[in-house]
CSV table of C-alpha atoms in Angstrom, one decimal:
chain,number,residue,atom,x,y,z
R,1,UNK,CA,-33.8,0.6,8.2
R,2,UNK,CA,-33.3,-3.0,7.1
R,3,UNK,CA,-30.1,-3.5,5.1
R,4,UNK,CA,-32.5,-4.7,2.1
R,5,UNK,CA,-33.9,-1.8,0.9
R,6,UNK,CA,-35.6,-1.8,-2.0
R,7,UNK,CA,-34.8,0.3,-4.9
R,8,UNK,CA,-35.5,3.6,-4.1
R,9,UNK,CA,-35.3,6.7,-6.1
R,10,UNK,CA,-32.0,7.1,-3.8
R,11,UNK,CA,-30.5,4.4,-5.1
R,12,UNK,CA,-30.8,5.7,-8.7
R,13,UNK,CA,-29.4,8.9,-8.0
R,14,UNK,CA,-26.6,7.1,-5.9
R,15,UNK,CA,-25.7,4.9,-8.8
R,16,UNK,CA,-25.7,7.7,-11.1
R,17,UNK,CA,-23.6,9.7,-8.9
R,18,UNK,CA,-20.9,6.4,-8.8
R,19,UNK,CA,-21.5,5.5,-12.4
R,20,UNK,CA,-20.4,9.3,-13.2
R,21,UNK,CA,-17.4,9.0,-11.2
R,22,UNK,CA,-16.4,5.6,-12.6
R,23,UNK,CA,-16.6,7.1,-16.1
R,24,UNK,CA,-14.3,9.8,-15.0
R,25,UNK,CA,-11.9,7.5,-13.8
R,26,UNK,CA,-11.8,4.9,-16.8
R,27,UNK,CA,-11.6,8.0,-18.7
R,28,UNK,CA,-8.6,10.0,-16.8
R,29,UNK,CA,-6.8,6.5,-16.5
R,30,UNK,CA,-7.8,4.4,-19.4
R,31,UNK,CA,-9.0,7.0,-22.0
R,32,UNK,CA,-12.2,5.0,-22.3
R,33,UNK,CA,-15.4,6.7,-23.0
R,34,UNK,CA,-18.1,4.2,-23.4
R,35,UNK,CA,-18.0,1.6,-20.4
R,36,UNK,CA,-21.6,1.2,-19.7
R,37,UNK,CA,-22.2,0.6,-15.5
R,38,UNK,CA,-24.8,-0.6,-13.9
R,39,UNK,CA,-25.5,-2.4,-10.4
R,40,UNK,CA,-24.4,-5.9,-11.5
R,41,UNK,CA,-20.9,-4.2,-12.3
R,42,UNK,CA,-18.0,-5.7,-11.2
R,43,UNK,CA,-15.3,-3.2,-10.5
R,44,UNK,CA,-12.8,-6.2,-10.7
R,45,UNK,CA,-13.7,-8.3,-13.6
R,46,UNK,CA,-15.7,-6.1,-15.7
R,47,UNK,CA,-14.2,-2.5,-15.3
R,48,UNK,CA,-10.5,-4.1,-14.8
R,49,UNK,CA,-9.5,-1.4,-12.2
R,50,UNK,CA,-6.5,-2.3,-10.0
R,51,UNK,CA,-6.5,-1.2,-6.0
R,52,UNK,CA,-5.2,2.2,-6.4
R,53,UNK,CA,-8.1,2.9,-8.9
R,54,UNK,CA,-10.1,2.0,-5.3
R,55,UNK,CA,-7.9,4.6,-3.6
R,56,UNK,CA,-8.9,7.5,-6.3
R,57,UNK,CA,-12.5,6.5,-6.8
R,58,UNK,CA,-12.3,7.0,-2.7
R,59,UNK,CA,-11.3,10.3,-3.0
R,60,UNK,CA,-14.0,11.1,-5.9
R,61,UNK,CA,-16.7,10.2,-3.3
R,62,UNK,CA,-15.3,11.9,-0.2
R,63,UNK,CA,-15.0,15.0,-3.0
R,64,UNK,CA,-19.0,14.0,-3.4
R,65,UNK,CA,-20.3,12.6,-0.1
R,66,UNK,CA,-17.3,14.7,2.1
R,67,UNK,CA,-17.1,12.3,5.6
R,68,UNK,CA,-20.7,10.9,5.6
R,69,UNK,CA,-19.0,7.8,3.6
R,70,UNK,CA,-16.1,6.2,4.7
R,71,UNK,CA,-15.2,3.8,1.7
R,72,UNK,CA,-11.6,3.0,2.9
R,73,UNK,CA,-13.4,1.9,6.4
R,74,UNK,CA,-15.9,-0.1,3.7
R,75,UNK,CA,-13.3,-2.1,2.1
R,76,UNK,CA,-11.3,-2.6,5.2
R,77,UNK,CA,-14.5,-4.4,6.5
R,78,UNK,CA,-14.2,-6.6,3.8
R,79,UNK,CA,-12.4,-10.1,3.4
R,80,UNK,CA,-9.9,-9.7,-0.1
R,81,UNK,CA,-12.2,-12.1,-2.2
R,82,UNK,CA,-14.9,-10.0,-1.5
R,83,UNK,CA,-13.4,-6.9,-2.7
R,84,UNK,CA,-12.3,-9.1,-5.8
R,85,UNK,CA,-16.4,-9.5,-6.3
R,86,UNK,CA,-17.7,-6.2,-5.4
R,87,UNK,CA,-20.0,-4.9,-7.4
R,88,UNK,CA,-21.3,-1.6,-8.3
R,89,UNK,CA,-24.9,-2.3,-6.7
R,90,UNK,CA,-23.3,-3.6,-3.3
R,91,UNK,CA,-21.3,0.1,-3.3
R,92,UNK,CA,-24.4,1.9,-4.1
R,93,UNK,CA,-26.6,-0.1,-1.2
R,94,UNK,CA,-23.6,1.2,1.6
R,95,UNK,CA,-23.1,5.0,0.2
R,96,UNK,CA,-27.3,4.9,0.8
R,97,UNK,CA,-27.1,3.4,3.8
R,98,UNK,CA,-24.3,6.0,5.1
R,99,UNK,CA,-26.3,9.2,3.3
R,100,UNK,CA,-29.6,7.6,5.5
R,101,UNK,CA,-27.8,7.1,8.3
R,102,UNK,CA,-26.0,11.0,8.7
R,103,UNK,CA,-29.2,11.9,7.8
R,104,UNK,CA,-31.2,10.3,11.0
R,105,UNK,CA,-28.4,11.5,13.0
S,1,UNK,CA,-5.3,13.1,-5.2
S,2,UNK,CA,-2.2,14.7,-3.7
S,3,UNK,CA,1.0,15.0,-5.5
S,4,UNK,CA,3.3,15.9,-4.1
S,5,UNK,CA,7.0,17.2,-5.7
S,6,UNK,CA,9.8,16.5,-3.9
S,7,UNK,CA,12.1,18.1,-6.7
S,8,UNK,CA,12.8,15.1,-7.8
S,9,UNK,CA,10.2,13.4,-8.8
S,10,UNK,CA,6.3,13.8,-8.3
S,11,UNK,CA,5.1,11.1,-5.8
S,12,UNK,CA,1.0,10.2,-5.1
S,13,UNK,CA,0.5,11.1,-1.2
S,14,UNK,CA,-2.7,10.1,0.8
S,15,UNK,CA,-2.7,10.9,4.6
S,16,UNK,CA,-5.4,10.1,7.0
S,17,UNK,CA,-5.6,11.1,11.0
S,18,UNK,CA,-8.4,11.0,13.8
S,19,UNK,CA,-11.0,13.0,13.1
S,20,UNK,CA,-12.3,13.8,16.8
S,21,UNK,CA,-8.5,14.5,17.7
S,22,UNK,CA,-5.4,15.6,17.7
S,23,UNK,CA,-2.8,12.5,16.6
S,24,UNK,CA,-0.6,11.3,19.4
S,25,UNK,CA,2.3,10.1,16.5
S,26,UNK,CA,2.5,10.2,12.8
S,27,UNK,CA,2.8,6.5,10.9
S,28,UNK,CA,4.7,6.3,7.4
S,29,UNK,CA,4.0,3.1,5.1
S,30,UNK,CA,5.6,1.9,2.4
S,31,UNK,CA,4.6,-0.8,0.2
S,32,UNK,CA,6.6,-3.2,-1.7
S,33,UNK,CA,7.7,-3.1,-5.4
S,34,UNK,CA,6.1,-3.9,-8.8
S,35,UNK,CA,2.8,-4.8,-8.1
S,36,UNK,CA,2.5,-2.8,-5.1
S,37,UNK,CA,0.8,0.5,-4.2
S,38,UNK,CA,-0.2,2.3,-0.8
S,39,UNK,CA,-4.1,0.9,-1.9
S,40,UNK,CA,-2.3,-2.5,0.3
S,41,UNK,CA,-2.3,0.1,3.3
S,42,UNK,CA,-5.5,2.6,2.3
S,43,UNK,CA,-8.1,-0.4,2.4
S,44,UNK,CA,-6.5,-2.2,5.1
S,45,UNK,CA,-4.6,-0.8,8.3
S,46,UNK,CA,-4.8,2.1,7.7
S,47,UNK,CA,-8.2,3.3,8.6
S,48,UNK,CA,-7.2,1.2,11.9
S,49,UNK,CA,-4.7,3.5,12.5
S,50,UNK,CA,-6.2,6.8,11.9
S,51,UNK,CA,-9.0,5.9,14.6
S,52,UNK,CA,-6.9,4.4,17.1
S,53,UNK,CA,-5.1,8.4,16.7
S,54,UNK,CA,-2.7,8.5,14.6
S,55,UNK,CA,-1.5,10.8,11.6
S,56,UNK,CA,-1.0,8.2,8.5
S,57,UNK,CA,1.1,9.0,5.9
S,58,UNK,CA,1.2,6.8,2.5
S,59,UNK,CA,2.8,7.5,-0.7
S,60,UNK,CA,3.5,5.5,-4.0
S,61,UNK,CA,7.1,4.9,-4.4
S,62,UNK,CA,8.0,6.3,-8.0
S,63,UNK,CA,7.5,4.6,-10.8
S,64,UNK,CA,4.3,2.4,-8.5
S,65,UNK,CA,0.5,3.5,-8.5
S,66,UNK,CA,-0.4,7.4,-8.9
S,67,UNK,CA,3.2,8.5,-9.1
S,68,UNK,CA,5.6,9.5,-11.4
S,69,UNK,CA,7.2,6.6,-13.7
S,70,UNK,CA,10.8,8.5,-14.0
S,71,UNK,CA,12.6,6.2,-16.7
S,72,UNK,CA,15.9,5.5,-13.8
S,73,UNK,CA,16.6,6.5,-10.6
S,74,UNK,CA,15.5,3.0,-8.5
S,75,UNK,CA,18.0,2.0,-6.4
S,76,UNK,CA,17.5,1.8,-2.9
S,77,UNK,CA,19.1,4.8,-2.0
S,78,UNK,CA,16.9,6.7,-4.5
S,79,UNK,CA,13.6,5.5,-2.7
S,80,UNK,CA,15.0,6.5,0.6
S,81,UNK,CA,16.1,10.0,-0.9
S,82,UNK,CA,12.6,10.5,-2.1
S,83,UNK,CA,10.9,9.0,1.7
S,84,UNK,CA,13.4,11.8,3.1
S,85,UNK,CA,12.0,14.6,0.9
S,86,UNK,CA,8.5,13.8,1.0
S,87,UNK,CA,8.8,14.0,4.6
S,88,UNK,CA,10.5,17.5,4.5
S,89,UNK,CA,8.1,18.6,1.9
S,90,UNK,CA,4.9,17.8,4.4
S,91,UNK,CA,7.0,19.0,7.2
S,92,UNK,CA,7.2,15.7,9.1
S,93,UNK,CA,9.8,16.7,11.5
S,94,UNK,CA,9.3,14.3,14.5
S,95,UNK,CA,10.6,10.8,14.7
S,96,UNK,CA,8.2,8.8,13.2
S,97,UNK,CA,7.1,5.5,12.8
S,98,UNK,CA,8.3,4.0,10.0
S,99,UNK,CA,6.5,0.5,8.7
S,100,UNK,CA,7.5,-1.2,5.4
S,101,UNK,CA,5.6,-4.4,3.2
S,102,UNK,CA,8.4,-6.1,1.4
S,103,UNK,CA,10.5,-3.8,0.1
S,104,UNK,CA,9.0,-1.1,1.6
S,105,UNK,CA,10.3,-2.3,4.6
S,106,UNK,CA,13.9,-2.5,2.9
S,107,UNK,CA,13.1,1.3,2.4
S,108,UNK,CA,11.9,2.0,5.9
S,109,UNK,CA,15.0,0.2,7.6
S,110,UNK,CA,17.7,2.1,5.5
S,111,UNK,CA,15.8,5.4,6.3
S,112,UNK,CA,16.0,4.5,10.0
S,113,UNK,CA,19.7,3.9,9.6
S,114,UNK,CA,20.5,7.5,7.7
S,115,UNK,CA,18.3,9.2,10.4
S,116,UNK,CA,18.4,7.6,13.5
S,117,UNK,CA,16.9,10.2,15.4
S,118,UNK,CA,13.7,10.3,13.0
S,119,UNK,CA,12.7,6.8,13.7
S,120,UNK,CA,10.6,6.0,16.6
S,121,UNK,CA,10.0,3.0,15.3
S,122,UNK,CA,10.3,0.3,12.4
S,123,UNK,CA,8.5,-2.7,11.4
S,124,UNK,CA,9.6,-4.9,8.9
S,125,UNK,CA,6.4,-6.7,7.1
S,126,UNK,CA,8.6,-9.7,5.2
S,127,UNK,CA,11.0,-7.5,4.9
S,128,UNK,CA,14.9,-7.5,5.6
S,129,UNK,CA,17.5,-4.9,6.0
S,130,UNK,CA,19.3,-4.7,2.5
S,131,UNK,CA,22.3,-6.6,2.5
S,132,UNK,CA,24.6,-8.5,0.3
S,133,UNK,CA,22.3,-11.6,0.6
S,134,UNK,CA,19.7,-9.4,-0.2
S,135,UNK,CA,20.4,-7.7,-3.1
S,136,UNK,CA,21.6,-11.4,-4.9
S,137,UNK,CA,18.3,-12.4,-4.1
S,138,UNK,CA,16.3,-9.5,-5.5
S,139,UNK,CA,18.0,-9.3,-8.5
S,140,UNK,CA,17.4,-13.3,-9.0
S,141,UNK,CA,13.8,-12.1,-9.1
S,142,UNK,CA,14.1,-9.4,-11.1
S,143,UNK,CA,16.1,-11.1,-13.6
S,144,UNK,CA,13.1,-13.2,-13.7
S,145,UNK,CA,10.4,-10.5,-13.8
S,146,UNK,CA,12.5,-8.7,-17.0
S,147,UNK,CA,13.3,-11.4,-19.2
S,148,UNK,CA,9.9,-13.9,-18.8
S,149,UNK,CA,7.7,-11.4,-18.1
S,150,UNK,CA,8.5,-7.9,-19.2
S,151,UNK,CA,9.7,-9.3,-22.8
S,152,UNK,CA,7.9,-12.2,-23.3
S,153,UNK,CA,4.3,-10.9,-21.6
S,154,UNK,CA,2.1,-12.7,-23.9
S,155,UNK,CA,3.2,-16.3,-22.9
S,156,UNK,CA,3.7,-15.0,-19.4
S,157,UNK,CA,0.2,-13.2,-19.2
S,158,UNK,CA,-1.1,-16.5,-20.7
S,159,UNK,CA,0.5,-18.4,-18.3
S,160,UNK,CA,-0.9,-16.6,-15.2
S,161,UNK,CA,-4.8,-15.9,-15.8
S,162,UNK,CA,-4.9,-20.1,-16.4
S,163,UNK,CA,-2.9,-21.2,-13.0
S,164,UNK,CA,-3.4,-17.8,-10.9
S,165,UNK,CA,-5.9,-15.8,-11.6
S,166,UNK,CA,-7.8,-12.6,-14.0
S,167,UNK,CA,-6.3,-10.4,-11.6
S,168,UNK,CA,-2.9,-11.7,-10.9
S,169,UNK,CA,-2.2,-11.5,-14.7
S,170,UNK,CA,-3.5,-7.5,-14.7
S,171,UNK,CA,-1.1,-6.8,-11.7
S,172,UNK,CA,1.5,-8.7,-13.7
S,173,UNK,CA,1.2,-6.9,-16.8
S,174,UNK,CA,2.0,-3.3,-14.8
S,175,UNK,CA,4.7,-5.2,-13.2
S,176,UNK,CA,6.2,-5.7,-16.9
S,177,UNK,CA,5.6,-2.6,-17.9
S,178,UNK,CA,7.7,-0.9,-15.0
S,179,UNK,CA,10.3,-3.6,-15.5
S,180,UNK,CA,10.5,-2.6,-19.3
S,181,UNK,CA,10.1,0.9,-19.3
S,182,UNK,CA,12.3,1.8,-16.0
S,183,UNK,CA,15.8,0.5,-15.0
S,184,UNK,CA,14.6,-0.6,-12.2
S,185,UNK,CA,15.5,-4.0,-13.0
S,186,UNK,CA,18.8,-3.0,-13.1
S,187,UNK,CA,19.2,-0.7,-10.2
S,188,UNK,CA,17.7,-2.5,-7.2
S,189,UNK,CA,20.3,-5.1,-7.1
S,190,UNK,CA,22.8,-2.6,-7.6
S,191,UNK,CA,22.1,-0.7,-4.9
S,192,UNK,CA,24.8,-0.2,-2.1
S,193,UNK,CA,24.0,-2.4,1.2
S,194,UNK,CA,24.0,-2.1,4.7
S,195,UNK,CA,27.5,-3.2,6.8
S,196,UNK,CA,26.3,-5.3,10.1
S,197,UNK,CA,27.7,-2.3,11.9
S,198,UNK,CA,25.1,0.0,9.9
S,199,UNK,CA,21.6,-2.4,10.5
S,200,UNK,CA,23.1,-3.0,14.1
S,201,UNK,CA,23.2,0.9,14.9
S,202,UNK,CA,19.3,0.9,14.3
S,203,UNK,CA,18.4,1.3,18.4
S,204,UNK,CA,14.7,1.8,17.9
S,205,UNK,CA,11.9,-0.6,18.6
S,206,UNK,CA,12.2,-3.2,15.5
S,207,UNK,CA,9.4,-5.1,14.8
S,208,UNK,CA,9.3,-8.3,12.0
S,209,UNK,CA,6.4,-9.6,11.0
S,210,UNK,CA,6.3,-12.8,8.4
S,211,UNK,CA,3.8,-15.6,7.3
S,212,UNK,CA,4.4,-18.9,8.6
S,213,UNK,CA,4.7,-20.2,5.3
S,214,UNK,CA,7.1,-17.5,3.9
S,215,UNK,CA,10.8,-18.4,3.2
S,216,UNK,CA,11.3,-15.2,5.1
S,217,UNK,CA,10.5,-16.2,8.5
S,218,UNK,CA,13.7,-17.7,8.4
S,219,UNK,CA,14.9,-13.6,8.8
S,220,UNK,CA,13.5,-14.0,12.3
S,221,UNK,CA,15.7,-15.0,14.9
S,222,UNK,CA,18.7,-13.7,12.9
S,223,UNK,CA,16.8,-10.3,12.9
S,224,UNK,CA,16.4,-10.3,16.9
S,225,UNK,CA,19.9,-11.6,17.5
S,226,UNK,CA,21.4,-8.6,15.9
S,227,UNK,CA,19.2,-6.0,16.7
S,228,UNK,CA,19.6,-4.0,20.5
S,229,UNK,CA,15.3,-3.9,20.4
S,230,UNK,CA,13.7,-6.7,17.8
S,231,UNK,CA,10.8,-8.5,18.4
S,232,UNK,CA,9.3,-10.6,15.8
S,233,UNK,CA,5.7,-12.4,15.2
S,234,UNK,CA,5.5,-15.4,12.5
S,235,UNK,CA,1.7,-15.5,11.6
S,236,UNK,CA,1.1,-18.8,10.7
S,237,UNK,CA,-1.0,-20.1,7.5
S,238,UNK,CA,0.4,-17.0,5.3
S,239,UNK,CA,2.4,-16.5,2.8
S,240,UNK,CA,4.1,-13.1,1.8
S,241,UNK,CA,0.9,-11.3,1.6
S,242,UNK,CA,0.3,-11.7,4.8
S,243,UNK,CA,-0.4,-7.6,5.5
S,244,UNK,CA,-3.8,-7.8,3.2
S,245,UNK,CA,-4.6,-11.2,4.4
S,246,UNK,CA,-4.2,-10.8,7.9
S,247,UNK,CA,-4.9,-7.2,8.0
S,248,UNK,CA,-6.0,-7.3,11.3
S,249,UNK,CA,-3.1,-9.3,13.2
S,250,UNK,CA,-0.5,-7.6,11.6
S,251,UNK,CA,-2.0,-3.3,12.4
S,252,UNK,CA,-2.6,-4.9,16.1
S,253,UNK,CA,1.1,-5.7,15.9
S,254,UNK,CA,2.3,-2.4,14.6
S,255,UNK,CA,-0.1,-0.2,17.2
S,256,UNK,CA,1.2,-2.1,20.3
S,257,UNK,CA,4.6,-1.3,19.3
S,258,UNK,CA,3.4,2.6,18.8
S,259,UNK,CA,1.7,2.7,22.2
S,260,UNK,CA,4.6,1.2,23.4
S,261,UNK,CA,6.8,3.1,22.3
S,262,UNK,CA,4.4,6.2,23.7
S,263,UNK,CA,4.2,4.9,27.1
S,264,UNK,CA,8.5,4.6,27.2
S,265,UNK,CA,8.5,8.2,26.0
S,266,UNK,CA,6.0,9.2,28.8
S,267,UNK,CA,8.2,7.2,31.6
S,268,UNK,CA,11.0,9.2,30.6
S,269,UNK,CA,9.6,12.5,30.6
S,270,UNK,CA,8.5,11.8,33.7
């Protein structure tokens, strides 16, 4: 599996899994009901959530995914300007990477 | 998310371990005030720790991230009565081992010093003991957090997002907020300190870690001198973030001084 995979029905589903989740967040946290997501979204910039948001929307997709994605191992990967630029699409890309990978396994 | 209700007040609770494994010791983090939450532990050490076998406890203090924002109750003695309680409440019993950012480490050091026989260890991430010195200092800052921040935030917020940056001014508005709708402004320097007799009676490992270019690294050799077992590492090039910018230096730090501390509790079983 190369790490550029195209867009794949997977991917849709994946980022309407995470898109679902991020509404629920913004809503339980932020009241807000109509942030539109998509895979250029920025969870930084554009949907304003802080680090703990991270640490809930963590828990949302261990609720989801259980331990065939590790996003805490994810981020911890990452250098703290990256996280400041992650996007929706680069999240999406990793959870169907992991879901390939357990699957193969 | 787990909440978890120490009677007092409801605090956010996330706790990771080896999954292939019993843990060999149980970890407890604290993060620092304000603008702080345990995310500076979940997406950095802490998935470290877990696979290197150890139980990882990390909570928001009160009024910080997923827990409750009780209007007062923020002196230092108030975080450690809610560390104590939370630990009772998940039935930590052992001695643990204890690591603080900041003011979490503030925390961490006066819980070692109520309960010495619950510490296996403390590290100090630019942190201090809470002393006279101490409090002045903290309440300097929060003097200034309260009165340009919390009740001039426009200006402030203004201020920030053009010489820092979008997300230093979205951390800086929660700060205000907890500054304006909690006494924590108040109570945190009024907090009772620590005697040299009391930071001195701490006989666990101690380990400080500060950024080369923090004022705190200062704290270091005055730190080692007092304490019976302090070492200290100054990582140069940082600043006081120097836990999520040099993640990986600073959890290698903290698991030697676990494993050492497991391989001095083997000898003496032995």
């Amino acid at each position: 599996m190369t790490p550029h995979t195209p867009v794949t029905a997977d991917e849709e589903t994946v980022l309407a899994d995470l898109a679902g989740m991020l509404a629920r967040l913004l809503e339980d946290e932020y009241g807000l009901d109509d942030v539109e997501i998509g895979m250029h979204t920025t969870f930084n910039r554009d949907l304003e959530l802080e680090s703990i948001d991270l640490v809930t929307l963590a828990g949302l997709l261990e609720e989801r995914y259980g331990d065939r994605v590790n996003f805490a191992e994810f981020l911890a990967g990452m250098e703290f300007d990256e996280i400041i630029e992650l996007t929706v699409g680069r999240l999406v890309e990793y959870v169907v990477t992991s879901l390939k990978a357990a699957e193969a396994s | 998310m787990a909440m978890v209700d120490t009677g007092a007040v409801r605090l956010h609770v996330q706790r990771i371990g080896p999954r292939d494994r019993p843990a060999t010791a149980t970890v407890v983090l604290v993060h620092g005030l304000l603008t702080d939450s345990l995310a500076s532990y979940y997406f950095t050490v802490a998935p470290a720790f877990a696979a290197a076998g150890l139980d990882v406890v990390m909570y928001d203090l009160r009024g910080h991230g997923r827990s409750e924002r009780p209007a007062d109750g923020y002196t230092l003695d108030h975080n450690i009565d809610d560390l104590e309680a939370l630990l009772d409440r998940l039935e930590v019993t052992g001695p643990v081992h204890l690591v603080g950012n900041s003011y979490g480490g503030t925390v961490a050091f006066g819980y070692a010093v109520r309960h010495p026989e619950r510490a296996a260890g403390v590290t100090l991430i630019e942190s201090e003991p809470a002393t006279a010195a101490w409090a002045v200092k903290l309440g300097g800052i929060l003097h200034r957090v309260v009165h340009q921040l919390a009740y001039n935030e426009p200006d402030a917020i203004a201020w920030i997002t053009a010489h820092r940056s979008h997300n230093t001014a979205r951390l800086a508005r929660g700060a205000a907020r907890l500054a304006r709708e909690t006494s924590l402004g108040r109570d945190i320097p009024a907090s009772r300190v620590l005697t040299e007799d009391q930071i001195r009676s701490v006989r666990c490992p101690v380990l400080g870690v500060y950024g080369g270019d923090s004022d705190l690294a200062e704290l270091a050799p005055w730190l080692e001198s007092l304490l019976p077992d302090c070492r200290t590492v100054v990582i140069p090039g940082h600043e006081h973030s120097v836990l999520v910018e040099a993640a990986q230096a600073v959890g290698g730090h903290i698991l030697e001084l676990v494993r050492g501390a497991e391989l001095a509790g083997a000898a003496e079983a032995r």
